[in-house]
Amino acid sequence: MIDILSPFGDGFGFSLKLLSDYDEVKLYPEEVGLISPKAVQKRKIEFYLGRAAAHSALSEINIYEFPVLKGTNNEPVWPKGVVGAISHSGGMAIAAATGKDKAAGIGVDIELVDRKLSEDIIKEVCTFKEAAWVNMNPNQKVERLIMVFSAKESAFKAFFPIANIFLNYLDAELFWNEDIGTFSGRLLKSAGGDYEEGYMFEVGCRIIDKYIFTYMKLPPIGNG
Ligand SMILES: CC(C)(COP(=O)(O)OP(=O)(O)OC[C@H]1O[C@@H](n2cnc3c(N)ncnc32)[C@H](O)[C@@H]1OP(=O)(O)O)[C@@H](O)C(=O)NCCC(=O)NCCS
């Protein structure tokens, strides 16, 4: 059974929910109303597991009984003063949450490594330099492509709620640090707030079983 330990420190909630947890999941009626009755079963399960992971992450920072609703751009709406992120893939979900005194934004993403992934997406996801790194070793190409893709999804989730600015995949560039197993990222477009073009950030990456897990946190601003 897969397990993912929190990559964050004290004061951060982090939770993983698996398909085996599904029967136990209880959502608030407001949350149930967010998912279309016509949604396919896979989407319903992942949505439920994502919300359950969010509740559990919130409970780790002592926030209980908070329905996690949805903003106008599908982003999860966290309690005032809290930032967080949700991801689901391959029948599991993860969520992380913390107070703004600990982070100005959080991103998490999980992707099942799918060997059938079309390589055409390299052009959409990767800058020229990232594509060179992805293509360096044919045996690692799919894995590296998903690492870049996932790290950018994590970055999107951390930056988007700050100013509701949509960053495309080519609006940030990542550089892999082999020694420490993290990406160093640089914004190629402003994400709003203090995050101007050229802003540098870090995205962690772990390969766990058949999954790629990426995560990031933005340092807190002022007193949070
Ligand atoms: C929204 C997006 C990030 C979701 O990522 P995904 O890998 O497809 O799916 P995941 O399961 O990891 O994440 C889905 C969750 O993301 C969250 N999410 C959706 N829109 C979001 C937004 N605008 N901001 C923050 N979080 C968002 C939701 O919680 C969603 O789950 P839910 O619908 O059950 O609540 C992705 O589809 C997307 O649109 N990306 C934009 C382009 C991008 O990533 N650019 C990179 C810039 S560096």
mmCIF file of C-alpha atoms and ligand atoms in Angstrom:
data_model
loop_
_atom_site.group_PDB
_atom_site.id
_atom_site.type_symbol
_atom_site.label_atom_id
_atom_site.label_comp_id
_atom_site.label_asym_id
_atom_site.label_seq_id
_atom_site.Cartn_x
_atom_site.Cartn_y
_atom_site.Cartn_z
ATOM 1 C CA MET A 1 0.000 0.000 0.000
ATOM 2 C CA ILE A 2 1.359 3.398 -0.994
ATOM 3 C CA ASP A 3 2.182 5.961 1.654
ATOM 4 C CA ILE A 4 3.318 9.531 1.184
ATOM 5 C CA LEU A 5 4.889 11.323 4.114
ATOM 6 C CA SER A 6 4.411 15.047 4.496
ATOM 7 C CA PRO A 7 7.181 16.998 2.791
ATOM 8 C CA PHE A 8 6.278 20.043 4.892
ATOM 9 C CA GLY A 9 7.316 20.884 8.435
ATOM 10 C CA ASP A 10 5.539 21.645 11.701
ATOM 11 C CA GLY A 11 2.343 23.634 11.388
ATOM 12 C CA PHE A 12 1.421 22.131 8.027
ATOM 13 C CA GLY A 13 -1.443 19.663 7.597
ATOM 14 C CA PHE A 14 -0.945 16.951 5.005
ATOM 15 C CA SER A 15 -3.155 13.998 4.169
ATOM 16 C CA LEU A 16 -3.387 11.135 1.706
ATOM 17 C CA LYS A 17 -6.641 9.300 0.969
ATOM 18 C CA LEU A 18 -6.807 6.051 -0.951
ATOM 19 C CA LEU A 19 -9.583 4.238 -2.769
ATOM 20 C CA SER A 20 -9.900 1.987 0.277
ATOM 21 C CA ASP A 21 -10.960 5.064 2.305
ATOM 22 C CA TYR A 22 -13.808 5.911 -0.050
ATOM 23 C CA ASP A 23 -16.613 4.086 1.768
ATOM 24 C CA GLU A 24 -15.823 6.033 4.950
ATOM 25 C CA VAL A 25 -15.763 9.464 3.304
ATOM 26 C CA LYS A 26 -18.421 11.927 4.447
ATOM 27 C CA LEU A 27 -18.701 15.277 2.722
ATOM 28 C CA TYR A 28 -20.718 18.306 3.754
ATOM 29 C CA PRO A 29 -23.905 18.774 1.705
ATOM 30 C CA GLU A 30 -22.479 22.027 0.244
ATOM 31 C CA GLU A 31 -19.500 20.046 -1.039
ATOM 32 C CA VAL A 32 -21.654 17.261 -2.483
ATOM 33 C CA GLY A 33 -23.504 19.980 -4.399
ATOM 34 C CA LEU A 34 -20.253 21.013 -6.129
ATOM 35 C CA ILE A 35 -20.020 17.881 -8.194
ATOM 36 C CA SER A 36 -22.338 17.303 -11.093
ATOM 37 C CA PRO A 37 -24.725 14.365 -10.611
ATOM 38 C CA LYS A 38 -23.677 13.412 -14.139
ATOM 39 C CA ALA A 39 -19.962 13.170 -13.207
ATOM 40 C CA VAL A 40 -18.388 9.819 -14.032
ATOM 41 C CA GLN A 41 -17.663 7.568 -11.070
ATOM 42 C CA LYS A 42 -13.867 8.126 -11.315
ATOM 43 C CA ARG A 43 -14.312 11.917 -11.012
ATOM 44 C CA LYS A 44 -16.788 11.507 -8.157
ATOM 45 C CA ILE A 45 -14.412 9.251 -6.241
ATOM 46 C CA GLU A 46 -11.439 11.568 -6.763
ATOM 47 C CA PHE A 47 -13.452 14.624 -5.757
ATOM 48 C CA TYR A 48 -14.659 12.884 -2.577
ATOM 49 C CA LEU A 49 -11.172 11.649 -1.696
ATOM 50 C CA GLY A 50 -9.742 15.133 -2.372
ATOM 51 C CA ARG A 51 -12.246 16.795 -0.035
ATOM 52 C CA ALA A 52 -11.674 14.101 2.607
ATOM 53 C CA ALA A 53 -7.909 14.712 2.372
ATOM 54 C CA ALA A 54 -8.557 18.466 2.679
ATOM 55 C CA HIS A 55 -10.654 17.974 5.866
ATOM 56 C CA SER A 56 -7.988 15.784 7.329
ATOM 57 C CA ALA A 57 -5.177 18.242 6.437
ATOM 58 C CA LEU A 58 -7.215 21.043 8.065
ATOM 59 C CA SER A 59 -7.799 18.973 11.192
ATOM 60 C CA GLU A 60 -4.029 18.598 11.559
ATOM 61 C CA ILE A 61 -3.847 22.380 11.939
ATOM 62 C CA ASN A 62 -6.798 22.305 14.335
ATOM 63 C CA ILE A 63 -9.490 23.444 11.916
ATOM 64 C CA TYR A 64 -12.594 21.274 12.065
ATOM 65 C CA GLU A 65 -15.961 21.190 10.371
ATOM 66 C CA PHE A 66 -15.036 23.430 7.463
ATOM 67 C CA PRO A 67 -16.632 22.612 4.065
ATOM 68 C CA VAL A 68 -14.056 23.265 1.343
ATOM 69 C CA LEU A 69 -16.018 25.006 -1.393
ATOM 70 C CA LYS A 70 -14.925 26.051 -4.843
ATOM 71 C CA GLY A 71 -13.923 29.496 -6.180
ATOM 72 C CA THR A 72 -14.880 30.863 -9.586
ATOM 73 C CA ASN A 73 -11.807 29.276 -11.150
ATOM 74 C CA ASN A 74 -12.345 25.867 -9.505
ATOM 75 C CA GLU A 75 -9.767 26.586 -6.830
ATOM 76 C CA PRO A 76 -10.546 25.198 -3.361
ATOM 77 C CA VAL A 77 -11.671 27.885 -0.902
ATOM 78 C CA TRP A 78 -9.830 27.560 2.408
ATOM 79 C CA PRO A 79 -10.649 29.151 5.753
ATOM 80 C CA LYS A 80 -9.584 32.794 6.149
ATOM 81 C CA GLY A 81 -5.848 32.983 6.794
ATOM 82 C CA VAL A 82 -5.215 29.483 5.427
ATOM 83 C CA VAL A 83 -3.619 28.347 2.160
ATOM 84 C CA GLY A 84 -3.771 24.862 0.736
ATOM 85 C CA ALA A 85 -3.925 22.613 -2.291
ATOM 86 C CA ILE A 86 -5.554 19.385 -3.460
ATOM 87 C CA SER A 87 -4.492 16.818 -6.063
ATOM 88 C CA HIS A 88 -5.819 13.453 -7.200
ATOM 89 C CA SER A 89 -4.635 10.789 -9.580
ATOM 90 C CA GLY A 90 -5.003 7.083 -10.096
ATOM 91 C CA GLY A 91 -7.647 6.579 -7.391
ATOM 92 C CA MET A 92 -5.929 8.545 -4.623
ATOM 93 C CA ALA A 93 -5.907 12.102 -3.378
ATOM 94 C CA ILE A 94 -3.618 14.321 -1.350
ATOM 95 C CA ALA A 95 -4.140 17.697 0.287
ATOM 96 C CA ALA A 96 -2.026 20.147 2.241
ATOM 97 C CA ALA A 97 -2.975 23.221 4.271
ATOM 98 C CA THR A 98 -1.301 25.733 6.532
ATOM 99 C CA GLY A 99 -1.706 29.205 8.002
ATOM 100 C CA LYS A 100 -0.524 32.238 6.042
ATOM 101 C CA ASP A 101 1.982 32.838 8.829
ATOM 102 C CA LYS A 102 3.746 29.665 7.588
ATOM 103 C CA ALA A 103 3.342 30.021 3.800
ATOM 104 C CA ALA A 104 1.895 32.487 1.306
ATOM 105 C CA GLY A 105 0.859 29.592 -0.923
ATOM 106 C CA ILE A 106 1.098 25.814 -1.179
ATOM 107 C CA GLY A 107 1.084 23.546 -4.194
ATOM 108 C CA VAL A 108 0.878 19.756 -4.321
ATOM 109 C CA ASP A 109 0.455 17.481 -7.293
ATOM 110 C CA ILE A 110 0.419 13.759 -7.831
ATOM 111 C CA GLU A 111 0.595 12.042 -11.209
ATOM 112 C CA LEU A 112 0.499 8.400 -12.148
ATOM 113 C CA VAL A 113 3.452 7.724 -14.452
ATOM 114 C CA ASP A 114 1.751 6.728 -17.667
ATOM 115 C CA ARG A 115 4.103 5.283 -20.228
ATOM 116 C CA LYS A 116 1.525 5.903 -22.950
ATOM 117 C CA LEU A 117 1.662 9.668 -22.426
ATOM 118 C CA SER A 118 1.894 11.436 -25.769
ATOM 119 C CA GLU A 119 5.271 13.021 -26.244
ATOM 120 C CA ASP A 120 3.616 15.816 -28.236
ATOM 121 C CA ILE A 121 2.881 17.516 -24.959
ATOM 122 C CA ILE A 122 6.605 18.238 -24.500
ATOM 123 C CA LYS A 123 6.194 21.297 -26.719
ATOM 124 C CA GLU A 124 3.226 22.527 -24.701
ATOM 125 C CA VAL A 125 4.730 21.911 -21.277
ATOM 126 C CA CYS A 126 8.492 22.430 -21.636
ATOM 127 C CA THR A 127 10.672 25.381 -22.493
ATOM 128 C CA PHE A 128 13.572 24.665 -24.829
ATOM 129 C CA LYS A 129 15.961 24.059 -21.892
ATOM 130 C CA GLU A 130 13.489 21.804 -20.036
ATOM 131 C CA ALA A 131 12.897 19.780 -23.221
ATOM 132 C CA ALA A 132 16.665 19.280 -23.566
ATOM 133 C CA TRP A 133 16.754 17.841 -20.018
ATOM 134 C CA VAL A 134 13.679 15.649 -20.657
ATOM 135 C CA ASN A 135 15.153 14.295 -23.897
ATOM 136 C CA MET A 136 18.639 13.677 -22.476
ATOM 137 C CA ASN A 137 18.058 9.997 -21.730
ATOM 138 C CA PRO A 138 15.428 8.072 -23.767
ATOM 139 C CA ASN A 139 14.770 5.703 -20.829
ATOM 140 C CA GLN A 140 13.853 8.562 -18.518
ATOM 141 C CA LYS A 141 11.977 10.705 -21.011
ATOM 142 C CA VAL A 142 8.393 9.994 -19.892
ATOM 143 C CA GLU A 143 9.301 10.164 -16.207
ATOM 144 C CA ARG A 144 11.118 13.479 -16.617
ATOM 145 C CA LEU A 145 8.305 14.937 -18.701
ATOM 146 C CA ILE A 146 5.795 14.069 -15.985
ATOM 147 C CA MET A 147 8.143 15.481 -13.334
ATOM 148 C CA VAL A 148 8.212 18.843 -15.146
ATOM 149 C CA PHE A 149 4.465 18.719 -15.804
ATOM 150 C CA SER A 150 3.649 17.902 -12.189
ATOM 151 C CA ALA A 151 6.053 20.492 -10.763
ATOM 152 C CA LYS A 152 4.361 23.142 -12.919
ATOM 153 C CA GLU A 153 0.906 22.028 -11.721
ATOM 154 C CA SER A 154 2.137 22.391 -8.130
ATOM 155 C CA ALA A 155 3.489 25.845 -8.912
ATOM 156 C CA PHE A 156 0.201 26.832 -10.555
ATOM 157 C CA LYS A 157 -1.768 25.809 -7.451
ATOM 158 C CA ALA A 158 0.556 27.796 -5.160
ATOM 159 C CA PHE A 159 0.602 30.984 -7.268
ATOM 160 C CA PHE A 160 -2.923 31.111 -8.729
ATOM 161 C CA PRO A 161 -4.900 31.995 -5.559
ATOM 162 C CA ILE A 162 -2.611 34.974 -4.842
ATOM 163 C CA ALA A 163 -3.924 37.194 -7.659
ATOM 164 C CA ASN A 164 -6.031 34.849 -9.829
ATOM 165 C CA ILE A 165 -3.469 35.175 -12.610
ATOM 166 C CA PHE A 166 -3.434 32.197 -14.961
ATOM 167 C CA LEU A 167 0.099 30.959 -15.585
ATOM 168 C CA ASN A 168 0.556 28.748 -18.588
ATOM 169 C CA TYR A 169 3.099 25.949 -18.682
ATOM 170 C CA LEU A 170 5.561 28.146 -20.577
ATOM 171 C CA ASP A 171 5.220 30.987 -18.055
ATOM 172 C CA ALA A 172 7.767 29.369 -15.731
ATOM 173 C CA GLU A 173 11.035 27.560 -16.314
ATOM 174 C CA LEU A 174 12.392 24.771 -14.138
ATOM 175 C CA PHE A 175 15.926 23.535 -13.610
ATOM 176 C CA TRP A 176 16.498 20.121 -12.012
ATOM 177 C CA ASN A 177 18.998 19.976 -9.111
ATOM 178 C CA GLU A 178 20.150 16.357 -9.186
ATOM 179 C CA ASP A 179 21.970 16.535 -5.808
ATOM 180 C CA ILE A 180 18.941 17.585 -3.781
ATOM 181 C CA GLY A 181 16.138 16.223 -5.957
ATOM 182 C CA THR A 182 14.277 19.491 -6.364
ATOM 183 C CA PHE A 183 13.492 21.869 -9.191
ATOM 184 C CA SER A 184 14.548 25.496 -9.037
ATOM 185 C CA GLY A 185 11.906 27.525 -10.792
ATOM 186 C CA ARG A 186 11.788 31.019 -12.263
ATOM 187 C CA LEU A 187 8.676 32.907 -13.294
ATOM 188 C CA LEU A 188 8.758 34.094 -16.907
ATOM 189 C CA LYS A 189 5.606 36.150 -16.279
ATOM 190 C CA SER A 190 4.296 37.938 -13.207
ATOM 191 C CA ALA A 191 1.962 35.896 -11.003
ATOM 192 C CA GLY A 192 0.776 39.095 -9.281
ATOM 193 C CA GLY A 193 1.448 40.357 -5.762
ATOM 194 C CA ASP A 194 5.129 40.107 -4.857
ATOM 195 C CA TYR A 195 5.724 37.494 -7.554
ATOM 196 C CA GLU A 196 7.149 39.388 -10.487
ATOM 197 C CA GLU A 197 8.731 37.965 -13.613
ATOM 198 C CA GLY A 198 12.103 36.507 -12.568
ATOM 199 C CA TYR A 199 10.859 35.405 -9.101
ATOM 200 C CA MET A 200 12.711 32.235 -8.030
ATOM 201 C CA PHE A 201 11.050 29.317 -6.207
ATOM 202 C CA GLU A 202 11.680 25.669 -5.358
ATOM 203 C CA VAL A 203 9.531 22.634 -6.167
ATOM 204 C CA GLY A 204 10.283 19.325 -4.462
ATOM 205 C CA CYS A 205 9.823 16.049 -6.307
ATOM 206 C CA ARG A 206 9.597 12.431 -5.144
ATOM 207 C CA ILE A 207 9.061 9.292 -7.176
ATOM 208 C CA ILE A 208 6.953 6.899 -5.112
ATOM 209 C CA ASP A 209 6.020 3.575 -6.636
ATOM 210 C CA LYS A 210 4.318 4.481 -9.958
ATOM 211 C CA TYR A 211 3.558 8.024 -8.889
ATOM 212 C CA ILE A 212 5.337 11.330 -9.164
ATOM 213 C CA PHE A 213 4.663 13.646 -6.251
ATOM 214 C CA THR A 214 5.642 17.315 -6.351
ATOM 215 C CA TYR A 215 5.175 20.017 -3.754
ATOM 216 C CA MET A 216 6.054 23.622 -3.030
ATOM 217 C CA LYS A 217 5.473 26.379 -0.526
ATOM 218 C CA LEU A 218 5.933 30.099 -0.915
ATOM 219 C CA PRO A 219 7.609 31.819 2.041
ATOM 220 C CA PRO A 220 5.177 33.745 4.245
ATOM 221 C CA ILE A 221 4.803 37.470 3.675
ATOM 222 C CA GLY A 222 5.160 39.789 6.645
ATOM 223 C CA ASN A 223 3.191 38.486 9.599
ATOM 224 C CA GLY A 224 1.023 36.234 7.465
HETATM 225 C C1 LIG B 1 -6.116 23.249 -12.393
HETATM 226 C C2 LIG B 1 -4.993 22.277 -12.612
HETATM 227 C C3 LIG B 1 -3.736 22.837 -11.919
HETATM 228 C C4 LIG B 1 -5.353 20.928 -11.966
HETATM 229 O O1 LIG B 1 -4.275 20.033 -12.032
HETATM 230 P P1 LIG B 1 -4.486 18.500 -12.508
HETATM 231 O O2 LIG B 1 -3.141 17.838 -12.457
HETATM 232 O O3 LIG B 1 -5.239 18.506 -13.790
HETATM 233 O O4 LIG B 1 -5.426 17.860 -11.439
HETATM 234 P P2 LIG B 1 -5.154 17.589 -9.892
HETATM 235 O O5 LIG B 1 -5.948 16.421 -9.522
HETATM 236 O O6 LIG B 1 -3.703 17.582 -9.553
HETATM 237 O O7 LIG B 1 -5.756 18.890 -9.203
HETATM 238 C C5 LIG B 1 -7.125 19.120 -9.224
HETATM 239 C C6 LIG B 1 -7.440 20.075 -8.113
HETATM 240 O O8 LIG B 1 -6.775 21.313 -8.355
HETATM 241 C C7 LIG B 1 -7.499 22.312 -7.644
HETATM 242 N N1 LIG B 1 -7.644 23.456 -8.529
HETATM 243 C C8 LIG B 1 -8.444 23.566 -9.618
HETATM 244 N N2 LIG B 1 -8.311 24.805 -10.143
HETATM 245 C C9 LIG B 1 -7.426 25.468 -9.358
HETATM 246 C C10 LIG B 1 -6.915 26.785 -9.388
HETATM 247 N N3 LIG B 1 -7.291 27.681 -10.313
HETATM 248 N N4 LIG B 1 -6.016 27.153 -8.439
HETATM 249 C C11 LIG B 1 -5.664 26.280 -7.470
HETATM 250 N N5 LIG B 1 -6.126 25.006 -7.389
HETATM 251 C C12 LIG B 1 -7.001 24.619 -8.335
HETATM 252 C C13 LIG B 1 -8.864 21.726 -7.271
HETATM 253 O O9 LIG B 1 -8.870 21.470 -5.892
HETATM 254 C C14 LIG B 1 -8.885 20.427 -8.051
HETATM 255 O O10 LIG B 1 -9.564 19.371 -7.413
HETATM 256 P P3 LIG B 1 -11.153 19.398 -7.209
HETATM 257 O O11 LIG B 1 -11.745 19.800 -8.522
HETATM 258 O O12 LIG B 1 -11.490 18.000 -6.813
HETATM 259 O O13 LIG B 1 -11.391 20.416 -6.140
HETATM 260 C C15 LIG B 1 -4.673 22.061 -14.127
HETATM 261 O O14 LIG B 1 -5.712 21.354 -14.744
HETATM 262 C C16 LIG B 1 -4.503 23.361 -14.868
HETATM 263 O O15 LIG B 1 -5.458 23.945 -15.372
HETATM 264 N N6 LIG B 1 -3.258 23.870 -14.954
HETATM 265 C C17 LIG B 1 -3.058 25.167 -15.536
HETATM 266 C C18 LIG B 1 -1.774 25.297 -16.275
HETATM 267 C C19 LIG B 1 -0.574 25.107 -15.445
HETATM 268 O O16 LIG B 1 -0.478 24.181 -14.681
HETATM 269 N N7 LIG B 1 0.422 25.988 -15.616
HETATM 270 C C20 LIG B 1 1.685 25.856 -14.958
HETATM 271 C C21 LIG B 1 2.179 27.217 -14.586
HETATM 272 S S1 LIG B 1 3.805 27.170 -13.911
#
